[in-house]
């Protein structure tokens, strides 16, 4: 018995050792990739940063949860929100120059003659021959430009790689050592950039951040917090519209997507964020359109408020069908009930991947239902419906996703609380901005945050703000880096350190490209000087940025 027991124990030990050896061997064999700079994200900022890093002589890997590169710039937002184009420099300007080169070829105009295109842009011609830039473009064109830049610089891009947000960030002495994705791949580097719209790497690294609107008292801002009664754009109900299933009867219940909660006191903070939507690429060219699909779980009651609004005589449904080349649009939200899915995204910033997928799908179904409703429901005025039936999704865009954009418009998610916080006071030039590394100029623009019932019993939207910055403003280097006690080798060019209302201007795609390049330039300097990102020599960084064509002051 003893001999048999010893043999059994010995055999068991060998088995355990064998399994342990396999486990250790497997652990050692897990793929580990190393580069000077690791960039998490596939946005326009990520690609801009990667190109800057590679051109500066550093090795770089883009770890992208996305398959398609470019974020919103290639995801339907082709009618670029630019503001003052003269302050867009560096790689951002190179991107729009490459778009201009594309549209100066005959191959670019397959559904429309070049001379037939209206050439209407935001503030300047869409095709700006004088400055050799083009600011209005089709989604697939933008994606090709990003892909060309990556290919030319031979940048490694690992796609469909999702950060393990629970245990995928290894920290040591206040620095990120490595990140690991859900597929098991590990990436080590000297510097890391979070270039996602959500700020997932930043959050997983333990960096301080905020979600929602700050109250007025936090940074002394007039346009932050709840803004009940402030109606800046046309995205509100101009007539008295009942929010109830049976008009005027509260006992019948509220219509879908109307909150029964108190909206909050003016200027108070909350945890709500501005609405998301998809920027749709539509076509009215018969050979390049497909009919609007009827979505899953279609419910016309979701759009009852639109019908009631149109019954008052509104005729602005097509106002944001902005023309892009080849008889297509970049169609954005417009009006009191439109593509913005107000109030349905509050948990998106912190949500897990599966919950985010659910939110994105719900937004897709809502927006598809809206298109179907306007094109088919008998309550839509005949003139609007007849025109709407001429439109459909562009057949030659997003072909691997049912012609639907692959990127939802994450207008705002997490925002870092970093070394310096950009607020409306810097944008309005009431307070100085230290260490500028780029410029913005677009209106401080927040879309609606909630739809509620006013004390008089009628429905209204809240949170839509549009305030001019009165010219370009500078963005501080300190807004790209965390507090030193949080992390010493991370830069965040998208979910940067900014208040809600200041982010409403900074969040434009050209600015993200600018900030991506500047962040990468700073990472390169930090490596070369063997220092942490908070201690980068700003004068050296400034010289580098100016040499690369970045604009740091309005001339």
Coordinates of C-alpha atoms in Angstrom, one line a residue:
X1 CA 0.0 0.0 0.0
X2 CA 2.8 2.4 0.9
X3 CA 4.7 1.5 -2.3
X4 CA 1.6 2.0 -4.4
X5 CA 0.8 5.2 -2.6
X6 CA 4.4 6.5 -3.2
X7 CA 4.1 5.6 -6.9
X8 CA 0.7 7.3 -7.1
X9 CA 2.1 10.4 -5.4
X10 CA 5.1 10.4 -7.6
X11 CA 3.0 10.0 -10.7
X12 CA 0.7 12.8 -9.5
X13 CA 3.7 15.0 -8.9
X14 CA 4.9 14.4 -12.4
X15 CA 1.5 15.2 -13.8
X16 CA 1.3 18.4 -11.8
X17 CA 4.8 19.4 -12.8
X18 CA 3.9 18.6 -16.4
X19 CA 0.9 20.8 -16.3
X20 CA 2.8 23.5 -14.5
X21 CA 5.5 23.3 -17.1
X22 CA 3.0 23.6 -19.8
X23 CA 1.4 26.6 -18.1
X24 CA 4.7 28.3 -17.7
X25 CA 5.7 27.5 -21.2
X26 CA 2.4 28.8 -22.5
X27 CA 2.8 32.0 -20.4
X28 CA 6.3 32.5 -21.9
X29 CA 5.0 31.9 -25.4
X30 CA 2.2 34.5 -25.1
X31 CA 2.9 37.1 -27.8
X32 CA 4.7 40.2 -26.5
X33 CA 5.4 43.2 -28.8
X34 CA 7.7 46.0 -27.9
X35 CA 8.0 49.5 -29.3
X36 CA 9.1 52.9 -28.1
X37 CA 5.6 54.2 -28.3
X38 CA 2.4 52.2 -27.9
X39 CA -0.8 54.0 -29.1
X40 CA -4.2 52.6 -28.1
X41 CA -7.0 53.5 -30.5
X42 CA -7.7 53.7 -34.2
X43 CA -9.0 57.3 -34.4
X44 CA -7.7 60.2 -36.5
X45 CA -5.6 61.3 -33.5
X46 CA -4.1 57.8 -33.2
X47 CA -3.0 57.8 -36.8
X48 CA -1.7 61.3 -36.6
X49 CA 0.3 60.4 -33.5
X50 CA 1.7 57.2 -35.1
X51 CA 2.9 59.0 -38.2
X52 CA 4.6 61.7 -36.1
X53 CA 6.3 59.1 -34.0
X54 CA 7.6 57.1 -37.0
X55 CA 8.8 60.2 -38.8
X56 CA 10.7 61.2 -35.7
X57 CA 12.6 57.9 -35.7
X58 CA 10.8 56.0 -33.0
X59 CA 9.2 52.6 -33.3
X60 CA 5.5 52.6 -32.8
X61 CA 2.6 50.1 -32.6
X62 CA -1.0 51.1 -33.0
X63 CA -3.2 48.8 -30.9
X64 CA -6.7 49.4 -32.4
X65 CA -10.0 48.0 -31.2
X66 CA -11.3 49.2 -34.5
X67 CA -10.9 47.5 -37.8
X68 CA -11.4 50.6 -39.8
X69 CA -8.9 53.5 -39.2
X70 CA -9.9 57.1 -38.7
X71 CA -12.7 57.2 -36.3
X72 CA -15.4 59.7 -37.1
X73 CA -13.3 61.3 -39.9
X74 CA -13.8 58.1 -41.9
X75 CA -17.0 57.1 -40.2
X76 CA -19.4 59.6 -41.8
X77 CA -18.2 63.0 -40.6
X78 CA -17.1 64.3 -44.0
X79 CA -18.6 67.8 -43.7
X80 CA -15.7 68.8 -41.4
X81 CA -16.3 71.1 -38.5
X82 CA -13.3 73.4 -38.8
X83 CA -13.8 76.9 -37.5
X84 CA -10.8 79.0 -38.6
X85 CA -9.0 76.8 -41.0
X86 CA -5.8 79.0 -40.8
X87 CA -4.9 77.5 -37.4
X88 CA -5.1 73.9 -38.7
X89 CA -1.5 72.9 -39.4
X90 CA 0.9 70.0 -39.3
X91 CA -0.3 66.5 -40.1
X92 CA -3.9 67.6 -39.9
X93 CA -3.4 70.0 -42.8
X94 CA -1.5 67.2 -44.6
X95 CA -4.6 65.0 -44.3
X96 CA -6.9 67.6 -45.9
X97 CA -4.3 68.2 -48.6
X98 CA -4.2 64.6 -49.5
X99 CA -8.0 64.6 -49.7
X100 CA -7.7 67.6 -52.0
X101 CA -5.2 65.7 -54.2
X102 CA -7.7 62.8 -54.5
X103 CA -10.6 65.0 -55.7
X104 CA -8.3 66.5 -58.3
X105 CA -8.3 63.2 -60.1
X106 CA -11.0 62.1 -62.6
X107 CA -11.3 58.8 -60.9
X108 CA -12.7 60.5 -57.8
X109 CA -15.9 61.6 -59.6
X110 CA -17.8 58.4 -60.4
X111 CA -21.4 59.5 -59.6
X112 CA -21.1 63.2 -60.3
X113 CA -19.1 65.5 -62.5
X114 CA -16.6 67.7 -60.7
X115 CA -18.0 70.9 -62.1
X116 CA -21.5 69.9 -60.9
X117 CA -20.4 69.7 -57.3
X118 CA -21.5 72.9 -55.4
X119 CA -18.2 73.3 -53.6
X120 CA -19.9 74.7 -50.5
X121 CA -18.0 74.2 -47.3
X122 CA -18.1 75.7 -43.8
X123 CA -16.7 79.2 -44.2
X124 CA -14.5 78.5 -47.3
X125 CA -15.0 76.5 -50.5
X126 CA -15.0 72.7 -49.9
X127 CA -12.2 72.5 -52.4
X128 CA -9.9 75.3 -51.4
X129 CA -7.6 75.6 -54.4
X130 CA -5.7 78.5 -52.9
X131 CA -4.6 76.5 -49.9
X132 CA -4.6 73.1 -51.7
X133 CA -6.9 71.6 -49.1
X134 CA -10.3 69.9 -49.2
X135 CA -12.5 69.9 -46.1
X136 CA -15.5 68.0 -47.4
X137 CA -15.2 64.3 -48.4
X138 CA -16.7 60.8 -48.7
X139 CA -16.0 58.3 -45.8
X140 CA -14.1 55.8 -48.0
X141 CA -11.8 58.6 -49.2
X142 CA -10.8 59.6 -45.7
X143 CA -10.2 55.9 -44.7
X144 CA -7.9 55.5 -47.8
X145 CA -5.9 58.5 -46.8
X146 CA -5.3 57.1 -43.3
X147 CA -4.4 53.7 -44.7
X148 CA -2.0 55.3 -47.2
X149 CA -0.2 57.2 -44.4
X150 CA 0.1 54.1 -42.4
X151 CA 1.4 52.0 -45.3
X152 CA 3.9 54.7 -46.4
X153 CA 5.4 54.9 -43.0
X154 CA 5.3 51.1 -42.5
X155 CA 3.5 51.5 -39.2
X156 CA 2.3 48.3 -37.5
X157 CA -1.4 48.3 -36.7
X158 CA -2.9 45.5 -34.8
X159 CA -6.7 45.7 -35.4
X160 CA -9.6 44.3 -33.4
X161 CA -7.5 44.3 -30.3
X162 CA -9.5 45.3 -27.2
X163 CA -7.8 46.4 -24.0
X164 CA -8.4 44.1 -21.0
X165 CA -9.8 46.9 -18.9
X166 CA -9.8 44.9 -15.7
X167 CA -6.3 43.5 -15.5
X168 CA -4.6 44.5 -18.8
X169 CA -2.6 47.4 -17.6
X170 CA 0.7 46.7 -15.7
X171 CA 2.0 49.7 -13.7
X172 CA 5.3 50.1 -11.9
X173 CA 6.6 53.2 -10.2
X174 CA 3.8 55.4 -11.6
X175 CA 4.4 54.3 -15.2
X176 CA 2.6 52.0 -17.6
X177 CA 4.9 49.0 -18.2
X178 CA 2.6 47.1 -20.6
X179 CA -0.9 46.7 -21.8
X180 CA -2.6 43.4 -22.6
X181 CA -5.7 42.9 -24.9
X182 CA -8.5 40.4 -24.5
X183 CA -6.9 38.2 -27.1
X184 CA -3.9 37.8 -24.8
X185 CA -1.4 40.0 -26.7
X186 CA 0.9 42.1 -24.6
X187 CA 2.5 45.4 -25.6
X188 CA 5.4 47.0 -23.8
X189 CA 6.7 50.5 -24.5
X190 CA 8.4 53.5 -23.0
X191 CA 5.5 55.8 -23.7
X192 CA 1.8 55.2 -24.1
X193 CA -1.0 57.2 -25.8
X194 CA -4.7 56.8 -25.2
X195 CA -6.2 58.0 -28.5
X196 CA -9.7 56.5 -28.0
X197 CA -12.9 58.4 -27.8
X198 CA -13.7 56.6 -24.5
X199 CA -10.5 57.0 -22.5
X200 CA -10.3 53.3 -21.6
X201 CA -6.5 53.1 -21.2
X202 CA -6.5 56.3 -19.2
X203 CA -9.1 54.9 -16.8
X204 CA -7.6 51.5 -16.5
X205 CA -4.2 53.1 -15.6
X206 CA -5.9 54.8 -12.7
X207 CA -5.8 58.3 -14.0
X208 CA -8.2 60.8 -12.6
X209 CA -11.2 61.7 -14.9
X210 CA -14.7 63.1 -15.0
X211 CA -17.9 62.1 -16.7
X212 CA -20.8 64.5 -17.0
X213 CA -21.2 68.2 -16.7
X214 CA -19.4 70.2 -14.0
X215 CA -21.4 72.7 -12.0
X216 CA -20.7 76.4 -12.6
X217 CA -18.8 76.7 -9.3
X218 CA -16.1 74.1 -10.3
X219 CA -14.3 76.2 -12.9
X220 CA -16.3 79.4 -12.8
X221 CA -18.0 78.8 -16.2
X222 CA -21.2 80.4 -17.4
X223 CA -22.0 77.7 -20.0
X224 CA -21.4 74.5 -18.0
X225 CA -23.9 72.5 -16.0
X226 CA -27.6 72.2 -16.6
X227 CA -28.9 74.9 -19.0
X228 CA -32.7 74.8 -18.7
X229 CA -34.3 77.6 -20.7
X230 CA -31.2 78.2 -22.9
X231 CA -32.1 77.5 -26.5
X232 CA -29.1 78.4 -28.8
X233 CA -29.6 76.3 -31.9
X234 CA -32.8 75.1 -33.6
X235 CA -32.7 71.8 -31.8
X236 CA -35.7 72.5 -29.5
X237 CA -39.5 72.6 -29.6
X238 CA -40.6 76.0 -30.8
X239 CA -44.3 75.2 -30.3
X240 CA -46.1 73.8 -27.2
X241 CA -46.0 70.0 -27.7
X242 CA -47.5 67.5 -25.3
X243 CA -45.1 64.8 -24.1
X244 CA -47.9 62.4 -23.2
X245 CA -49.2 59.4 -25.2
X246 CA -52.6 61.0 -25.2
X247 CA -51.9 64.7 -25.8
X248 CA -52.6 66.7 -22.6
X249 CA -53.3 63.6 -20.5
X250 CA -50.5 62.8 -18.0
X251 CA -52.3 59.7 -16.9
X252 CA -51.7 58.2 -20.3
X253 CA -47.9 58.1 -19.6
X254 CA -44.9 59.8 -21.2
X255 CA -43.9 59.1 -24.8
X256 CA -40.7 57.2 -25.3
X257 CA -37.4 59.0 -24.6
X258 CA -39.0 61.7 -22.5
X259 CA -37.7 61.9 -18.9
X260 CA -40.1 62.3 -16.1
X261 CA -37.3 63.4 -13.8
X262 CA -36.6 67.0 -12.8
X263 CA -33.9 68.3 -15.1
X264 CA -31.9 70.0 -12.3
X265 CA -31.3 73.6 -11.3
X266 CA -29.6 75.9 -13.8
X267 CA -25.8 75.6 -13.7
X268 CA -25.9 72.5 -11.4
X269 CA -23.6 69.6 -12.3
X270 CA -24.8 66.1 -13.2
X271 CA -23.5 62.8 -14.6
X272 CA -25.3 63.2 -18.0
X273 CA -23.6 63.6 -21.3
X274 CA -24.5 65.1 -24.7
X275 CA -26.4 62.9 -27.2
X276 CA -24.7 60.5 -29.7
X277 CA -25.8 59.7 -33.2
X278 CA -24.4 58.3 -36.4
X279 CA -23.3 60.7 -39.1
X280 CA -25.1 59.2 -42.1
X281 CA -23.8 59.0 -45.6
X282 CA -26.9 59.1 -47.8
X283 CA -27.3 59.3 -51.6
X284 CA -30.1 60.5 -53.8
X285 CA -28.4 59.1 -56.9
X286 CA -30.6 56.2 -58.1
X287 CA -27.7 53.9 -59.1
X288 CA -25.9 54.3 -55.8
X289 CA -28.6 54.2 -53.1
X290 CA -30.4 51.5 -51.2
X291 CA -33.8 52.0 -49.5
X292 CA -33.8 52.8 -45.8
X293 CA -34.1 49.4 -44.0
X294 CA -36.9 48.9 -41.5
X295 CA -35.1 48.1 -38.2
X296 CA -35.6 45.5 -35.6
X297 CA -38.4 46.3 -33.1
X298 CA -39.6 49.3 -35.0
X299 CA -42.0 51.4 -33.0
X300 CA -43.5 54.5 -34.5
X301 CA -44.2 55.9 -31.0
X302 CA -40.5 56.6 -30.8
X303 CA -41.1 59.4 -33.3
X304 CA -44.5 60.7 -32.3
X305 CA -42.9 63.9 -31.1
X306 CA -41.5 64.5 -34.6
X307 CA -44.9 64.0 -36.1
X308 CA -46.5 66.5 -33.7
X309 CA -43.7 69.0 -34.3
X310 CA -44.0 68.8 -38.1
X311 CA -47.8 69.3 -37.7
X312 CA -47.0 72.8 -36.4
X313 CA -45.5 73.7 -39.8
X314 CA -41.8 73.0 -39.4
X315 CA -40.1 72.6 -42.8
X316 CA -36.4 72.3 -41.8
X317 CA -36.1 68.5 -41.9
X318 CA -33.5 68.6 -44.7
X319 CA -31.4 71.4 -43.3
X320 CA -28.5 69.3 -42.2
X321 CA -28.3 67.1 -45.3
X322 CA -24.9 68.6 -46.0
X323 CA -23.6 67.8 -49.5
X324 CA -20.4 65.9 -50.0
X325 CA -19.1 64.8 -53.4
X326 CA -20.9 62.3 -55.7
X327 CA -24.4 63.1 -54.7
X328 CA -24.0 62.1 -51.1
X329 CA -24.5 63.7 -47.7
X330 CA -23.0 63.9 -44.3
X331 CA -26.4 64.0 -42.5
X332 CA -26.3 65.3 -39.0
X333 CA -28.9 65.9 -36.2
X334 CA -31.2 68.8 -36.8
X335 CA -34.4 69.9 -35.0
X336 CA -36.2 69.0 -31.8
X337 CA -36.4 65.3 -32.6
X338 CA -33.8 64.0 -35.0
X339 CA -30.9 61.6 -35.2
X340 CA -29.6 62.5 -31.7
X341 CA -30.8 59.8 -29.4
X342 CA -31.2 62.1 -26.4
X343 CA -30.8 60.5 -22.9
X344 CA -29.9 57.0 -24.1
X345 CA -26.1 57.1 -23.7
X346 CA -25.5 58.1 -20.1
X347 CA -23.8 54.8 -19.1
X348 CA -21.8 54.4 -22.3
X349 CA -18.5 56.0 -21.0
X350 CA -18.1 53.5 -18.1
X351 CA -19.9 50.6 -19.6
X352 CA -18.3 47.3 -20.4
X353 CA -17.8 46.2 -24.0
X354 CA -21.0 44.2 -24.3
X355 CA -23.1 46.9 -22.8
X356 CA -21.6 49.4 -25.2
X357 CA -22.5 47.2 -28.1
X358 CA -26.1 47.1 -26.8
X359 CA -26.1 50.9 -26.6
X360 CA -24.7 51.3 -30.1
X361 CA -27.2 48.8 -31.5
X362 CA -30.0 50.6 -29.8
X363 CA -28.8 53.9 -31.4
X364 CA -28.6 52.2 -34.8
X365 CA -32.2 50.9 -34.5
X366 CA -33.5 54.2 -33.3
X367 CA -31.9 56.1 -36.2
X368 CA -32.9 53.5 -38.8
X369 CA -36.4 53.7 -37.4
X370 CA -36.4 57.5 -37.8
X371 CA -35.5 57.3 -41.4
X372 CA -38.1 54.7 -42.0
X373 CA -40.7 56.8 -40.2
X374 CA -40.1 59.9 -42.3
X375 CA -40.0 57.9 -45.5
X376 CA -43.1 55.8 -44.9
X377 CA -45.4 57.0 -42.0
X378 CA -48.7 58.6 -43.2
X379 CA -48.4 61.4 -40.6
X380 CA -45.4 62.9 -42.3
X381 CA -46.3 65.9 -44.5
X382 CA -46.4 64.9 -48.2
X383 CA -43.8 67.3 -49.4
X384 CA -41.3 66.1 -46.9
X385 CA -42.0 62.4 -47.4
X386 CA -41.9 62.6 -51.2
X387 CA -38.5 64.2 -51.0
X388 CA -37.3 61.7 -48.3
X389 CA -38.2 58.8 -50.6
X390 CA -35.6 60.0 -53.1
X391 CA -32.9 59.3 -50.5
X392 CA -31.3 56.1 -49.3
X393 CA -28.0 54.8 -47.8
X394 CA -25.0 55.2 -50.1
X395 CA -24.4 51.8 -51.7
X396 CA -20.7 52.2 -52.0
X397 CA -20.0 53.2 -48.4
X398 CA -19.5 50.9 -45.4
X399 CA -20.0 47.9 -47.6
X400 CA -19.0 45.5 -44.9
X401 CA -21.5 46.9 -42.4
X402 CA -24.7 47.0 -44.3
X403 CA -23.9 50.5 -45.6
X404 CA -24.2 51.8 -42.0
X405 CA -21.3 53.8 -40.4
X406 CA -18.9 51.7 -38.4
X407 CA -18.3 54.5 -35.8
X408 CA -21.0 56.0 -33.6
X409 CA -20.4 59.7 -32.8
X410 CA -19.1 59.6 -29.3
X411 CA -19.3 63.4 -28.8
X412 CA -18.1 63.1 -25.2
X413 CA -17.2 60.3 -22.8
X414 CA -14.6 60.4 -20.1
X415 CA -12.4 63.6 -19.7
X416 CA -9.1 63.5 -17.9
X417 CA -8.5 65.7 -14.9
X418 CA -4.9 66.4 -15.7
X419 CA -2.0 68.7 -15.1
X420 CA -4.0 71.6 -16.6
X421 CA -7.8 71.7 -17.2
X422 CA -9.0 73.6 -20.3
X423 CA -12.2 75.6 -19.5
X424 CA -14.4 78.1 -21.2
X425 CA -12.2 80.8 -19.6
X426 CA -9.2 79.8 -21.7
X427 CA -11.3 79.4 -24.8
X428 CA -12.8 82.9 -24.4
X429 CA -9.4 84.3 -23.6
X430 CA -10.4 85.4 -20.1
X431 CA -7.5 83.4 -18.7
X432 CA -4.1 82.7 -20.2
X433 CA -3.2 79.2 -21.6
X434 CA 0.2 78.0 -20.6
X435 CA 2.4 76.0 -22.9
X436 CA 0.3 75.9 -26.1
X437 CA 0.7 72.9 -28.4
X438 CA -2.1 73.6 -30.9
X439 CA -5.1 75.6 -31.6
X440 CA -8.9 75.2 -31.8
X441 CA -11.5 77.7 -32.9
X442 CA -14.9 76.0 -33.3
X443 CA -17.9 77.2 -31.3
X444 CA -18.3 75.7 -27.9
X445 CA -20.9 73.2 -29.0
X446 CA -22.8 70.8 -26.8
X447 CA -25.7 68.8 -28.2
X448 CA -28.8 68.2 -26.1
X449 CA -28.4 66.2 -22.9
X450 CA -32.0 65.5 -21.8
X451 CA -35.6 65.8 -22.9
X452 CA -37.9 66.7 -20.0
X453 CA -41.4 68.0 -19.1
X454 CA -41.5 71.7 -18.3
X455 CA -43.6 72.9 -15.4
X456 CA -46.3 74.0 -17.9
X457 CA -46.7 70.4 -19.0
X458 CA -45.0 70.7 -22.4
X459 CA -41.9 68.9 -23.6
X460 CA -38.5 70.6 -24.1
X461 CA -34.9 69.6 -24.8
X462 CA -32.0 70.8 -22.6
X463 CA -28.3 71.0 -23.0
X464 CA -27.9 72.3 -26.5
X465 CA -25.3 75.2 -26.3
X466 CA -23.5 77.1 -29.1
X467 CA -21.2 79.9 -27.9
X468 CA -18.6 81.5 -30.1
X469 CA -15.0 81.5 -28.8
X470 CA -14.5 84.8 -30.5
X471 CA -11.6 83.6 -32.6
X472 CA -9.0 80.9 -32.2
X473 CA -7.6 79.8 -28.8
X474 CA -4.6 77.8 -27.7
X475 CA -4.6 74.4 -26.1
X476 CA -2.2 73.7 -23.3
X477 CA 0.3 70.9 -23.2
X478 CA -0.8 70.3 -19.6
X479 CA -4.2 69.2 -20.8
X480 CA -2.6 66.2 -22.6
X481 CA -0.8 64.8 -19.5
X482 CA -2.2 63.5 -16.2
X483 CA -1.2 64.6 -12.8
X484 CA 2.3 63.3 -12.1
X485 CA 1.1 61.2 -9.2
X486 CA -1.4 59.4 -11.5
X487 CA 0.9 58.3 -14.4
X488 CA 4.2 59.5 -15.8
X489 CA 4.4 58.1 -19.3
X490 CA 0.8 58.5 -20.7
X491 CA -0.5 61.2 -23.0
X492 CA -4.2 61.6 -23.8
X493 CA -4.9 63.7 -26.9
X494 CA -8.7 62.9 -27.2
X495 CA -10.2 62.4 -23.7
X496 CA -7.9 65.3 -22.7
X497 CA -8.2 67.4 -19.5
X498 CA -11.1 69.7 -20.2
X499 CA -14.4 70.8 -18.8
X500 CA -17.6 69.7 -20.5
X501 CA -18.3 73.0 -22.3
X502 CA -14.7 73.6 -23.4
X503 CA -14.6 70.1 -24.7
X504 CA -17.6 71.0 -26.8
X505 CA -15.2 73.0 -29.0
X506 CA -12.0 71.0 -28.7
X507 CA -13.7 67.8 -29.7
X508 CA -13.5 68.5 -33.5
X509 CA -11.6 66.0 -35.7
X510 CA -9.0 68.4 -37.0
X511 CA -8.1 69.4 -33.5
X512 CA -7.8 65.7 -32.5
X513 CA -5.3 65.2 -35.3
X514 CA -3.4 68.3 -34.1
X515 CA -3.3 67.0 -30.6
X516 CA -2.3 63.5 -31.6
X517 CA 0.7 64.8 -33.4
X518 CA 1.7 67.1 -30.6
X519 CA 1.3 64.3 -28.0
X520 CA 3.5 62.0 -30.1
X521 CA 6.2 64.8 -30.4
X522 CA 6.2 65.2 -26.7
X523 CA 6.5 61.4 -26.2
X524 CA 9.5 61.4 -28.5
X525 CA 11.2 64.2 -26.5
X526 CA 10.4 62.4 -23.2
X527 CA 12.2 59.3 -24.5
X528 CA 15.2 61.3 -25.8
X529 CA 15.5 63.3 -22.6
X530 CA 14.8 60.2 -20.4
X531 CA 12.2 62.2 -18.5
X532 CA 8.5 61.9 -17.6
X533 CA 5.9 63.5 -19.8
X534 CA 5.1 66.2 -17.2
X535 CA 8.7 67.4 -17.2
X536 CA 9.3 67.6 -21.0
X537 CA 11.2 70.8 -21.9
X538 CA 8.4 72.9 -23.4
X539 CA 10.7 75.2 -25.3
X540 CA 12.2 72.2 -27.1
X541 CA 8.7 70.9 -27.7
X542 CA 7.6 74.2 -29.1
X543 CA 10.5 74.3 -31.5
X544 CA 9.8 70.8 -32.7
X545 CA 6.1 71.6 -33.3
X546 CA 6.8 74.8 -35.2
X547 CA 9.3 72.9 -37.4
X548 CA 6.6 70.3 -38.1
X549 CA 4.1 73.0 -39.2
X550 CA 1.9 73.2 -36.1
X551 CA 0.2 76.5 -35.5
X552 CA 0.6 77.8 -32.0
X553 CA -0.6 81.4 -32.4
X554 CA -3.0 83.2 -34.7
X555 CA -1.0 85.3 -37.1

